[in-house]
Short mmCIF file of C-alpha atoms and ligand atoms in Angstrom, two decimals:
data_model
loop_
_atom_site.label_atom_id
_atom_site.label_comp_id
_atom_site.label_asym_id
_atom_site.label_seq_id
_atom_site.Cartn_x
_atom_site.Cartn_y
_atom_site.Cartn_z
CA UNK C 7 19.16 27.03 4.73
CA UNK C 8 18.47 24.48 7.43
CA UNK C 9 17.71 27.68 10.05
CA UNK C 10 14.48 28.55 8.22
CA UNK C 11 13.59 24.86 8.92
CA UNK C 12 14.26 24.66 12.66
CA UNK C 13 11.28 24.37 15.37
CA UNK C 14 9.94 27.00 17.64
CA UNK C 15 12.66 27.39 20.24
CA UNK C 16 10.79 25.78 23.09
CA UNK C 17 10.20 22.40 21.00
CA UNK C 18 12.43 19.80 21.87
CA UNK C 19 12.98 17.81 18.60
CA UNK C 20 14.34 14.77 20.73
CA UNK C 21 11.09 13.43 22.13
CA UNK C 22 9.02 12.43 18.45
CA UNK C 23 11.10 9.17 17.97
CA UNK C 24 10.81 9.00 14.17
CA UNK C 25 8.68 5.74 12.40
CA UNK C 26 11.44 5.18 9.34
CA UNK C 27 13.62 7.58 9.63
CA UNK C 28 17.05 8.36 9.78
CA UNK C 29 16.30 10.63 13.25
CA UNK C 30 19.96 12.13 13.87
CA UNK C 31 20.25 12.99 10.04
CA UNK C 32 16.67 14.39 9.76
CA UNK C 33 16.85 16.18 13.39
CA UNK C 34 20.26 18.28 12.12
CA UNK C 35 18.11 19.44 9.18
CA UNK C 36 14.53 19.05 9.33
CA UNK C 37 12.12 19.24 6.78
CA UNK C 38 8.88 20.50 7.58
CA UNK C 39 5.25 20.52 6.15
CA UNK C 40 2.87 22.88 7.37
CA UNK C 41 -0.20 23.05 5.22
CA UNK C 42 -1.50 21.08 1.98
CA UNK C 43 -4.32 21.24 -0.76
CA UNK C 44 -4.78 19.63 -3.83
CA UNK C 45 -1.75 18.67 -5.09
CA UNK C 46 0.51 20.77 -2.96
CA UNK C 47 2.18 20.83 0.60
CA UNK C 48 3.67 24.32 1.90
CA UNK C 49 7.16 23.74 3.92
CA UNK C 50 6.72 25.33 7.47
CA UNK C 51 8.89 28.02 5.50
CA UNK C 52 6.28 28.93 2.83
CA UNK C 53 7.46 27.35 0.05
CA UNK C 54 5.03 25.49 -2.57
CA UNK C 55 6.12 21.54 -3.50
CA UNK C 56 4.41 19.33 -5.65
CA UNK C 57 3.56 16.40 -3.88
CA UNK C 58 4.67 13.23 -6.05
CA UNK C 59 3.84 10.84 -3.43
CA UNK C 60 -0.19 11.09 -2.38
CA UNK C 61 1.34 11.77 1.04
CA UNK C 62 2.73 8.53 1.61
CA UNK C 63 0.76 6.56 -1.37
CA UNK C 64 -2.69 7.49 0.23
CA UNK C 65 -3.58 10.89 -0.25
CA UNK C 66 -5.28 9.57 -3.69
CA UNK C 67 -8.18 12.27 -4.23
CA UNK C 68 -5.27 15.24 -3.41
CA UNK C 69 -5.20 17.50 0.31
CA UNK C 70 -7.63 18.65 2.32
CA UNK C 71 -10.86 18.31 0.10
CA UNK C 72 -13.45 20.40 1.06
CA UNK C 73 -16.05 17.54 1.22
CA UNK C 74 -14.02 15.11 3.15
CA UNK C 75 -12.54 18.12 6.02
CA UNK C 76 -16.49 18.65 6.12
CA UNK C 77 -17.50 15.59 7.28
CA UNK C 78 -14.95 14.82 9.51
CA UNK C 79 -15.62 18.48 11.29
CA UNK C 80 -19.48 17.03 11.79
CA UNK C 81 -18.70 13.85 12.44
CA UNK C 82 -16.58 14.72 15.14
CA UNK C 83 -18.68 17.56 16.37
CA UNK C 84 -22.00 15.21 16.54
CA UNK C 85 -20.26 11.93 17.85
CA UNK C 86 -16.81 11.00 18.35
CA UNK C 87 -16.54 7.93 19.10
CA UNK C 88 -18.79 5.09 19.51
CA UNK C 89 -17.89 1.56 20.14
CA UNK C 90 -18.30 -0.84 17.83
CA UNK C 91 -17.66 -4.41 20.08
CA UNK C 92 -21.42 -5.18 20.49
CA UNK C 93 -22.64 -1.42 19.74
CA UNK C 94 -22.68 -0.13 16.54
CA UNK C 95 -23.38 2.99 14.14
CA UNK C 96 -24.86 3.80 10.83
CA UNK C 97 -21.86 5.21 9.16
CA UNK C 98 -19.63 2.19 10.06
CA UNK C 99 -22.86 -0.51 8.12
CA UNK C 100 -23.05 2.09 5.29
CA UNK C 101 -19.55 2.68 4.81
CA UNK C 102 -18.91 -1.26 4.25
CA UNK C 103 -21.87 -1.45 2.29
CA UNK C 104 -21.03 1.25 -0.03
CA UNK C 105 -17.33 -0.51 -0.05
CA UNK C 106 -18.24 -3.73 -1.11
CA UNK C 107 -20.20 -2.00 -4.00
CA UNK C 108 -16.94 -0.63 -5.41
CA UNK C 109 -14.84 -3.99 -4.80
CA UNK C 110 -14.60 -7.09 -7.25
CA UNK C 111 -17.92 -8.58 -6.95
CA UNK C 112 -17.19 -11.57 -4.78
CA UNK C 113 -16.00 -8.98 -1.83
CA UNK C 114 -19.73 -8.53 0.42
CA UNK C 115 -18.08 -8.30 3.77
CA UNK C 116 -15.47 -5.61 5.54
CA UNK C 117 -13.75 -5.83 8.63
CA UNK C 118 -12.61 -2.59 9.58
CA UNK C 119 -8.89 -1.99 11.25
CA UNK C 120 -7.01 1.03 11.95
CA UNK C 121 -3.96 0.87 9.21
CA UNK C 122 -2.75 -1.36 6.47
CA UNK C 123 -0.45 -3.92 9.16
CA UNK C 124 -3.75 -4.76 11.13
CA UNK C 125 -5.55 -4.89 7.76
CA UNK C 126 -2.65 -7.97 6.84
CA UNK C 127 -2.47 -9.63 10.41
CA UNK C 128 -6.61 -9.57 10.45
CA UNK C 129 -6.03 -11.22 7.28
CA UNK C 130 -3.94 -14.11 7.87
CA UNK C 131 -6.18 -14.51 11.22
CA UNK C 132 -8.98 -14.99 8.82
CA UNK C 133 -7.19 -17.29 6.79
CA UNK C 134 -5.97 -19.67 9.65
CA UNK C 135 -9.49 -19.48 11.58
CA UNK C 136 -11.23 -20.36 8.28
CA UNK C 137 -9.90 -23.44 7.76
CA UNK C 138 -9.85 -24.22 11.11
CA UNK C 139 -13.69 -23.47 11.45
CA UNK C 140 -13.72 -25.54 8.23
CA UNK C 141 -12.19 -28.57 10.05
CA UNK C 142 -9.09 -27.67 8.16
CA UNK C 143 -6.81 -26.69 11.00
CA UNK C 144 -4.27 -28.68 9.97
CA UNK C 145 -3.35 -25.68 6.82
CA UNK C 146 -1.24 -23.83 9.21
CA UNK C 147 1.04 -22.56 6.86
CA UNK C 148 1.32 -18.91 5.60
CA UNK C 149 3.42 -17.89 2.36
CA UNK C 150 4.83 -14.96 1.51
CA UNK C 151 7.41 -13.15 -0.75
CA UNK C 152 10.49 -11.98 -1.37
CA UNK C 153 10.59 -8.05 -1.42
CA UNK C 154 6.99 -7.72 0.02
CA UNK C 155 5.82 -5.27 2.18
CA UNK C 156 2.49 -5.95 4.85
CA UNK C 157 3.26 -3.95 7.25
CA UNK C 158 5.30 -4.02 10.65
CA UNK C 159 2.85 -6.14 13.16
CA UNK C 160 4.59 -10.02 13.90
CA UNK C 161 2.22 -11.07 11.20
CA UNK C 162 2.99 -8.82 8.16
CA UNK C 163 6.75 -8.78 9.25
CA UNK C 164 6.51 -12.78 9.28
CA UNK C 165 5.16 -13.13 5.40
CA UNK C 166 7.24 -9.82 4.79
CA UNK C 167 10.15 -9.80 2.67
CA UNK C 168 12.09 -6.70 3.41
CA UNK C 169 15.12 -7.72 5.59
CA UNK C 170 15.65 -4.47 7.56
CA UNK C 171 12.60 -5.00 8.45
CA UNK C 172 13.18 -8.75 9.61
CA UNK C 173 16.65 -9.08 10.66
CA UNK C 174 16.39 -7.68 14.92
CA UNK C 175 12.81 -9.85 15.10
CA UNK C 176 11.50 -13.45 15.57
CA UNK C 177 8.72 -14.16 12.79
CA UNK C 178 6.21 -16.80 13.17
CA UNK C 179 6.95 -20.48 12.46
CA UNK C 180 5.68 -22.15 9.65
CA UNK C 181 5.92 -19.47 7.40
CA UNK C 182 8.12 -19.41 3.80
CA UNK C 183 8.35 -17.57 0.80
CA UNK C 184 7.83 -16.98 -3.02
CA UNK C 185 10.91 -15.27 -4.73
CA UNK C 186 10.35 -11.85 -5.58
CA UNK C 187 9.64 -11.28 -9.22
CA UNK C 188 12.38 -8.26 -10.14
CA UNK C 189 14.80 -9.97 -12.94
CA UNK C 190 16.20 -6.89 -14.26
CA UNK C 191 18.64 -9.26 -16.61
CA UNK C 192 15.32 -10.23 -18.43
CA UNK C 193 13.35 -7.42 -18.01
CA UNK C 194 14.78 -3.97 -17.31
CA UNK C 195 12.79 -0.82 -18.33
CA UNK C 196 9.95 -2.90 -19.04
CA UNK C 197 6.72 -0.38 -19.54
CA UNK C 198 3.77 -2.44 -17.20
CA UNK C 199 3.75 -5.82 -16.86
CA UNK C 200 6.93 -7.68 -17.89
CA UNK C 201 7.08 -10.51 -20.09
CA UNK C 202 9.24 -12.49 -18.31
CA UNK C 203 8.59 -14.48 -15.36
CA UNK C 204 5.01 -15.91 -14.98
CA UNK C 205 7.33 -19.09 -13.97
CA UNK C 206 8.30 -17.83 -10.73
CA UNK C 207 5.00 -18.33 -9.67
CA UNK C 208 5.45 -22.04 -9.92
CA UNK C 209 7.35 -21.86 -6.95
CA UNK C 210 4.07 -22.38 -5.01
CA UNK C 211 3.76 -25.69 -6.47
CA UNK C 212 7.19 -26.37 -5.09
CA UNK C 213 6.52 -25.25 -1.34
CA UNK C 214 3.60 -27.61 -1.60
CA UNK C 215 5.05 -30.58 -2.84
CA UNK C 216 7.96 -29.35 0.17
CA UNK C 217 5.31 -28.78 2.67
CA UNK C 218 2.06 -30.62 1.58
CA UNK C 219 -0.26 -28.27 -0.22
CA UNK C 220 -2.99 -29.44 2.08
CA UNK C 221 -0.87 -27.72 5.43
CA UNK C 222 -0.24 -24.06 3.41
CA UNK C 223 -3.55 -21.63 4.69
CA UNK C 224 -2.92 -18.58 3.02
CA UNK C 225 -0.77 -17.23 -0.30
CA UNK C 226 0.20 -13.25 0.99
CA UNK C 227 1.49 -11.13 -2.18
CA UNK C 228 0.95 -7.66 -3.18
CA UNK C 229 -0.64 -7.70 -6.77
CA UNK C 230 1.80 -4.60 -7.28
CA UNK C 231 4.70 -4.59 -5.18
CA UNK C 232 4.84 -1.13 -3.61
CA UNK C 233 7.82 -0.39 -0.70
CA UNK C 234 9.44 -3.18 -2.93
CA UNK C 235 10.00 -1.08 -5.45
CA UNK C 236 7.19 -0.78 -7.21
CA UNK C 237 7.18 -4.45 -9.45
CA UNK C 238 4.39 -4.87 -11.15
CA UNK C 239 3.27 -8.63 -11.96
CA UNK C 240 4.65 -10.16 -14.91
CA UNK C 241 2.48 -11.32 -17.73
CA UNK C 242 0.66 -14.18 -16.48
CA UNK C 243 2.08 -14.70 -13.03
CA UNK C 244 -0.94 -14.09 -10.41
CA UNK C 245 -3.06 -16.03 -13.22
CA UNK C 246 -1.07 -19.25 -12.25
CA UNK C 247 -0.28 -18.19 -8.68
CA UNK C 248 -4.42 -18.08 -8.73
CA UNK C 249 -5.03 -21.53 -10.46
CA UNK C 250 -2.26 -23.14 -7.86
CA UNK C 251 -4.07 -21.96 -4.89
CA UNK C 252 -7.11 -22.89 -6.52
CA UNK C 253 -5.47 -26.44 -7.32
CA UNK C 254 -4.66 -26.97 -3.53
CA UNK C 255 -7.39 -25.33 -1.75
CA UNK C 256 -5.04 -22.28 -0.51
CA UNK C 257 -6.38 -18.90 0.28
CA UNK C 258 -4.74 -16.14 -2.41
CA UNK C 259 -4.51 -12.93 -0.36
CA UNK C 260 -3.52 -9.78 -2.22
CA UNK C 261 -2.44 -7.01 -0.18
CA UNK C 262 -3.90 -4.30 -1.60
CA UNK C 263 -2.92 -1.53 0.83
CA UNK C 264 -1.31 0.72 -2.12
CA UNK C 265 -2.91 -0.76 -4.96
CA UNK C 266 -6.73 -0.36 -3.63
CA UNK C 267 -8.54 2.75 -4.86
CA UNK C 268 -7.33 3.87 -7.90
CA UNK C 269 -3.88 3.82 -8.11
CA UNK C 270 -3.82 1.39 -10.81
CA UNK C 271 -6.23 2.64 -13.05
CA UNK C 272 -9.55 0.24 -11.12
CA UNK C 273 -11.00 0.62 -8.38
CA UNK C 274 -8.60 -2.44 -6.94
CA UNK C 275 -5.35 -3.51 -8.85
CA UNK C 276 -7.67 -7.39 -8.82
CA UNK C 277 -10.08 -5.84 -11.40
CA UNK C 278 -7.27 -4.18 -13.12
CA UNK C 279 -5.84 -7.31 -13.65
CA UNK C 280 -8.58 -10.03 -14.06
CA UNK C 281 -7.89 -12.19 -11.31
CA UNK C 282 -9.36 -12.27 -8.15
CA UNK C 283 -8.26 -13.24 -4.80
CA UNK C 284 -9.84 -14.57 -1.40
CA UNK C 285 -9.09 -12.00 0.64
CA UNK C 286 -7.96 -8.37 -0.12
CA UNK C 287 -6.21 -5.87 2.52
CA UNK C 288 -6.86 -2.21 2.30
CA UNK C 289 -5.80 0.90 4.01
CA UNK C 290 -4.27 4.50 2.91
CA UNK C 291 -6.85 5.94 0.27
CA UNK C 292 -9.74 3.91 1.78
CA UNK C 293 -9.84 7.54 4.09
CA UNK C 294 -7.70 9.21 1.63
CA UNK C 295 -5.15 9.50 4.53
CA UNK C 296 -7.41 11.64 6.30
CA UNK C 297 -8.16 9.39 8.93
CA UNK C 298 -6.13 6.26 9.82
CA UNK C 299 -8.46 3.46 8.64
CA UNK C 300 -8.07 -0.19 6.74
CA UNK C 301 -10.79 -2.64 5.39
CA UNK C 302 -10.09 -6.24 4.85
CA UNK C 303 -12.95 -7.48 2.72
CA UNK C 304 -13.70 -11.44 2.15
CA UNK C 305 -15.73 -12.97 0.41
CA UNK C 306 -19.49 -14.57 1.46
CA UNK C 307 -18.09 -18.02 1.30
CA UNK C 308 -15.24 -16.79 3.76
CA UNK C 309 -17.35 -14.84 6.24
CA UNK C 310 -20.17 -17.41 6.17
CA UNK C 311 -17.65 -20.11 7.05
CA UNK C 312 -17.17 -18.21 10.86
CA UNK C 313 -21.27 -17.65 11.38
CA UNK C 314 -22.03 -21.95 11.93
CA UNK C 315 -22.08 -21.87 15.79
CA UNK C 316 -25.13 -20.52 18.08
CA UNK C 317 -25.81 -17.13 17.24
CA UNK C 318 -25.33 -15.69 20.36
CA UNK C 319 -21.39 -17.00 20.33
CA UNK C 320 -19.27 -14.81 19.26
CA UNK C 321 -17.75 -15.38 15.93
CA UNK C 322 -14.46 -14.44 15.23
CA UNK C 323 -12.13 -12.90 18.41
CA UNK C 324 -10.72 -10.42 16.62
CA UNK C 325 -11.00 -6.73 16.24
CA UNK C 326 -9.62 -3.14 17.28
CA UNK C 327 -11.17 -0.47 20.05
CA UNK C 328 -11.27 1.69 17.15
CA UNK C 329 -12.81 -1.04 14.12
CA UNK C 330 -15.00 1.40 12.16
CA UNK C 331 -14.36 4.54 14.43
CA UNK C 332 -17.16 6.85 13.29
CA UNK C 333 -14.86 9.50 11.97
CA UNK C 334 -12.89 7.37 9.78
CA UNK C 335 -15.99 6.11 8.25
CA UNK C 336 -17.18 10.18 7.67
CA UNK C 337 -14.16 10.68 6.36
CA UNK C 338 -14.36 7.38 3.71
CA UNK C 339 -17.73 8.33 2.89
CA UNK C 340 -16.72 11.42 1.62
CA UNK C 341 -13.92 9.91 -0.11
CA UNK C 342 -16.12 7.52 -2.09
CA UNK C 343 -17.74 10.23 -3.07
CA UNK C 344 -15.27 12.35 -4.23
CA UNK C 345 -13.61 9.73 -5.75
CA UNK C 346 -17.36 8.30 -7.71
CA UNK C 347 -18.02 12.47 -8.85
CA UNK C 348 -14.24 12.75 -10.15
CA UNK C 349 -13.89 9.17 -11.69
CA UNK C 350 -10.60 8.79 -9.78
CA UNK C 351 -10.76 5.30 -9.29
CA UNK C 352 -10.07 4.96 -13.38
CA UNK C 353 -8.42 8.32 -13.69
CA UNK C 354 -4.93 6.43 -13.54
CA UNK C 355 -6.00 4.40 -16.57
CA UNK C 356 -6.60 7.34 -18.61
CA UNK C 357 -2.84 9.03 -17.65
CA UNK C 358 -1.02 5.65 -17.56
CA UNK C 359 0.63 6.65 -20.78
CA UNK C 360 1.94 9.89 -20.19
CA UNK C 361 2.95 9.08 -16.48
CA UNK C 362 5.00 5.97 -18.24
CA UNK C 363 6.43 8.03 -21.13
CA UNK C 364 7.54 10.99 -18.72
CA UNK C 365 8.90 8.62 -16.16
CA UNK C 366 10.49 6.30 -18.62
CA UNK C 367 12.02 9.52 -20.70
CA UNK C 368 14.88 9.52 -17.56
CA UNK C 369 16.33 6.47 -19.03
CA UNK C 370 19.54 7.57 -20.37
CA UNK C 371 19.63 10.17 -16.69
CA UNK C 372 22.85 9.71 -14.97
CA UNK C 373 22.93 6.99 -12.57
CA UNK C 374 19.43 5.29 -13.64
CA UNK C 375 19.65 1.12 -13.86
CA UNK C 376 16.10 -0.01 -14.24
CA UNK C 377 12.43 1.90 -14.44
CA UNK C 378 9.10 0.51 -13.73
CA UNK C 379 5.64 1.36 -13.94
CA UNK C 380 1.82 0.44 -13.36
CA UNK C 381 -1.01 2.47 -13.14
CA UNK C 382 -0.10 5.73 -11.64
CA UNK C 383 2.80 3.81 -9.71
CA UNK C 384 6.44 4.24 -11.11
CA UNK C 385 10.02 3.86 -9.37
CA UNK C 386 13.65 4.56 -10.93
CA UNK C 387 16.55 2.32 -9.73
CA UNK C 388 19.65 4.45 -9.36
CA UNK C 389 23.14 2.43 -9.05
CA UNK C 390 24.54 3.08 -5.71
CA UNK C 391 27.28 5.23 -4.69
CA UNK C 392 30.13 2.54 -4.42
CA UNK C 393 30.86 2.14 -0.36
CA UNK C 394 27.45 4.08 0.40
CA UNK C 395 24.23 2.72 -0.11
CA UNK C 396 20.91 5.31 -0.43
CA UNK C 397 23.23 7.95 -0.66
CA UNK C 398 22.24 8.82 -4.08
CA UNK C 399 18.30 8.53 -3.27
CA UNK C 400 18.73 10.92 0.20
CA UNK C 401 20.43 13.29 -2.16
CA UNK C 402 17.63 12.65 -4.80
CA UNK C 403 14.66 13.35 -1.97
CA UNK C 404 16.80 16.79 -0.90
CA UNK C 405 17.63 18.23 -4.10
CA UNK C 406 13.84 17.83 -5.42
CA UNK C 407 12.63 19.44 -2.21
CA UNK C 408 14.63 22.15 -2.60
CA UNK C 409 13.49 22.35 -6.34
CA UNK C 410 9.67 21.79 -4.52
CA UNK C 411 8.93 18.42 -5.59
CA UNK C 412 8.53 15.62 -3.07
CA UNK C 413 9.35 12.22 -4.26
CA UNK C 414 9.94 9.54 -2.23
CA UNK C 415 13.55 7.62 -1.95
CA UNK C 416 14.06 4.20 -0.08
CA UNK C 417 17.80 3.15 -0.22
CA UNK C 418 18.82 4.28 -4.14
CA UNK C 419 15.13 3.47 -5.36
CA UNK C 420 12.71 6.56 -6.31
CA UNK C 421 8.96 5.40 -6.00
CA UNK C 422 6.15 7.67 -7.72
CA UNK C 423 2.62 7.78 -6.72
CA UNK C 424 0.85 11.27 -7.24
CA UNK C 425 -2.86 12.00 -6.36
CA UNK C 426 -4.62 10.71 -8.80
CA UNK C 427 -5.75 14.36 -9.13
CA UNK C 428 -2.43 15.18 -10.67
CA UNK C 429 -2.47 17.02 -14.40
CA UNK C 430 -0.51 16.31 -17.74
CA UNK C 431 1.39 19.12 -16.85
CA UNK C 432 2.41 18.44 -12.91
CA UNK C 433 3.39 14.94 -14.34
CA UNK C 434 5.79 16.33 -17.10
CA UNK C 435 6.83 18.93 -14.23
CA UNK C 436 7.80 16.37 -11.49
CA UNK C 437 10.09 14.33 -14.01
CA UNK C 438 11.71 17.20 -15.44
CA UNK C 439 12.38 18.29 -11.75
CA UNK C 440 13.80 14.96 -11.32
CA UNK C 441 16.29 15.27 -14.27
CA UNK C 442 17.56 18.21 -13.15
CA UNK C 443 17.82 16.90 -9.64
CA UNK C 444 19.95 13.61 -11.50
CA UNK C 445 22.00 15.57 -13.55
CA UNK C 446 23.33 17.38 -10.09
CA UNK C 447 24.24 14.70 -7.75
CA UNK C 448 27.42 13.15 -8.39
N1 LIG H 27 0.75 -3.42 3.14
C1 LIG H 27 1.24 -2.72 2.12
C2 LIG H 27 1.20 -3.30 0.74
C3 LIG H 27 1.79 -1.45 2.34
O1 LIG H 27 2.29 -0.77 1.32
C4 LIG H 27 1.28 -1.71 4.68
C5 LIG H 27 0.76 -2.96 4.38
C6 LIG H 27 1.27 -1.23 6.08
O2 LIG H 27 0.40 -0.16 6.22
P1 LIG H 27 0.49 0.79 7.52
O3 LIG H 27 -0.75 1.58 7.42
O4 LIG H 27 0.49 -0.10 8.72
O5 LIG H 27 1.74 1.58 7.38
C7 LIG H 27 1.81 -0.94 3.64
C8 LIG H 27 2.38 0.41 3.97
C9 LIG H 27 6.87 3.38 1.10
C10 LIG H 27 5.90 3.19 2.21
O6 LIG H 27 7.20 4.49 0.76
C11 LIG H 27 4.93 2.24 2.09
C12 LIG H 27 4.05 2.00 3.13
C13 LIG H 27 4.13 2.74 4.28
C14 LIG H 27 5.11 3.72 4.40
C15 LIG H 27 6.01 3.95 3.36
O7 LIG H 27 7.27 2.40 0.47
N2 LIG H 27 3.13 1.00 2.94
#
């Protein structure tokens, strides 16, 4: 089976050094994609799989839209790349423009990166150079939490909470963390937000009485955890999480890289769930994965904080070659509008309840210990093979490829996000692809 897999004979597998990846194990058997549309990828060998992860959670209007490969082909054609560092060009003002018209209304101003890490390092740069252009410089601190993901820059690893991700790398001083909020005793198979633990979020009030409130910058959390595994808030956490930073004067940054367009049923998981931050990080579906893009929108009070000098000094040293490259903006554009005509950015609302009852329906599946859901976001904790960690979720992301479903498996957790294109009937498919696939592996 693995032969119809294999490269053309005069590729060398050896030289792509794979991001997250098990290379050796992947290399003996690859598995490749060779075309996409709508809710579908081809394997190089022809073979049609339902895509049950938008791609990697950012292909949120479905593959290779029409509208969106359209724009990108002029864009591309007419100028390809323009600099932005004291230059500038009309798609990159009306893209942010036509952004902050879809965020929570407090969000006026974008700064444009290249992926979701520079979108949570530009973030906590914001945060420390506000309140140091504030004559706060003395809030220095940046907290995090357990089990969140921002990416793999110094920053995002820093407030990160994954500790694979941690454990070979300095982080940066002065930085702690929240627990994470997954208390399966009190809360397994919860459907949306659990009911228990709104108390964890107290914790802040700890660190500051620890630290002194008036030396902690910036609050980092995910409103959803995503690469977590998928934890949505519980009932009345960010709420207090909000009025603490409120109470000390600390930034509340949510990291909205999975969460932002759509996937939980708003346009950003904030509106979903009533409560706004300072500062919100966005990458993935701002492009719809076409183009490698992120937006880190803040608020006027924020931005207007940095523009007190002489105007001809420049503001804020920060920023990327490729801030608002003009082909990630054609390609957002188009998104937007795709996403406006198709009323994706609610869509998830609407199929929240059948994605939940299909996904919750595995249950009483062999090997299943907890299931969660929010918006169009779901994951299924499987119990580890005893001795062998993410054995059972390797064999999990095999055996539903080879039943032409792609779901995504990190250590023994399953994590759900289709397009939010995807039909009553592809959702019913994909779980009843993944009981099958749990009622094979041992
Ligand atoms: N913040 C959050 C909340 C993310 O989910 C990043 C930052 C970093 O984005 P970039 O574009 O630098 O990768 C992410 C990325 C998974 C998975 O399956 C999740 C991500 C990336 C790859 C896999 O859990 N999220």
């Amino acid at each position: 089976m693995n032969k119809r897999y294999e490269l053309p004979g005069s590729v060398a597998a050896s030289a792509f050094w794979m991001p997250f990846t098990a290379n050796r194990q992947f290399k003996a058997a690859p598995r490749l994609l060779a075309r996409a549309e709508g809710m579908y990828y081809w394997t190089a060998d022809g073979r049609q799989v339902l895509d049950g992860q938008a791609g990697l959670w950012c292909v949120n209007a479905g593959h290779c839209r029409p509208r969106i490969v359209e724009a990108v082909q002029k864009q591309v054609a007419q100028m390809d790349f323009a600099p932005t560092f004291n230059m500038g060009h009309p798609a990159a003002f009306e893209f942010a423009d036509r952004l902050a018209r879809i965020a929570p209304e407090r969000f006026s101003r974008v700064f444009f990166t290249n992926s979701g890490s520079e979108s949570a390092d530009t973030a906590l740069k914001i945060a420390l150079a506000y309140h140091r252009a504030r004559g706060e410089g003395q809030r220095f601190r940046l907290i995090g939490r357990e089990r969140g993901y921002h990416g793999v820059g110094f920053g995002g690893v820093s407030v990160g909470g994954l500790v694979n991700n941690r454990r070979m790398f300095p982080t940066l001083p002065a930085v702690d963390h929240l627990s994470h909020t997954h208390q399966p005793a009190l809360n397994a198979f919860s459907v949306g937000q659990p009911e228990h633990g709104a108390d964890l979020a107290d914790e802040l009030e700890r660190l500051a009485n620890l630290h002194g409130g008036e030396t902690i910058a910036a609050v980092i959390v995910e409103p959803v955890a995503g690469s977590g595994g998928v934890l949505p808030p519980p009932k009345g956490y960010l709420e207090r999480l909000r009025a603490l930073c409120d109470k000390h004067g600390i930034l509340l940054i949510f990291d909205e890289v999975i969460t932002g367009f759509g996937r939980t049923g708003a346009p950003f998981a904030a509106q979903r769930l009533g409560v706004t931050p300072d500062i919100m990080t966005t990458a993935k579906g701002v492009t719809n994965g076409v183009v490698p893009m992120g937006a880190v929108f803040v608020n006027r009070q924020i931005h207007d904080a940095f523009m007190q000098g002489p105007p001809e000094a420049i503001e804020f040293f920060h920023g990327y070659t490729y801030s608002g490259h003009p082909v990630a903006c054609a390609a957002g554009l188009a998104t937007l509008d795709i996403y406006a005509r198709e009323g994706l950015l609610t869509r998830a609302l609407e199929l929240e309840g059948v994605f939940a009852e299909a996904l919750h329906g595995l249950r009483d599946a062999p090997h299943v210990t907890d299931i969660r859901n929010f918006g169009l976001m779901g994951a299924i904790d499987l119990a580890p093979r005893p001795g062998k960690p993410g054995g059972r979720g390797y064999d999990m992301l095999v055996g539903a490829l080879g039943r032409g479903a792609l779901v995504r498996a990190s250590g023994d957790t399953l994590a759900f996000s289709p397009p939010l294109i995807v039909s009553e009937a592809q959702i019913g498919e994909l779980f009843e692809t993944v009981r099958t696939v749990l009622a094979s592996i041992d």
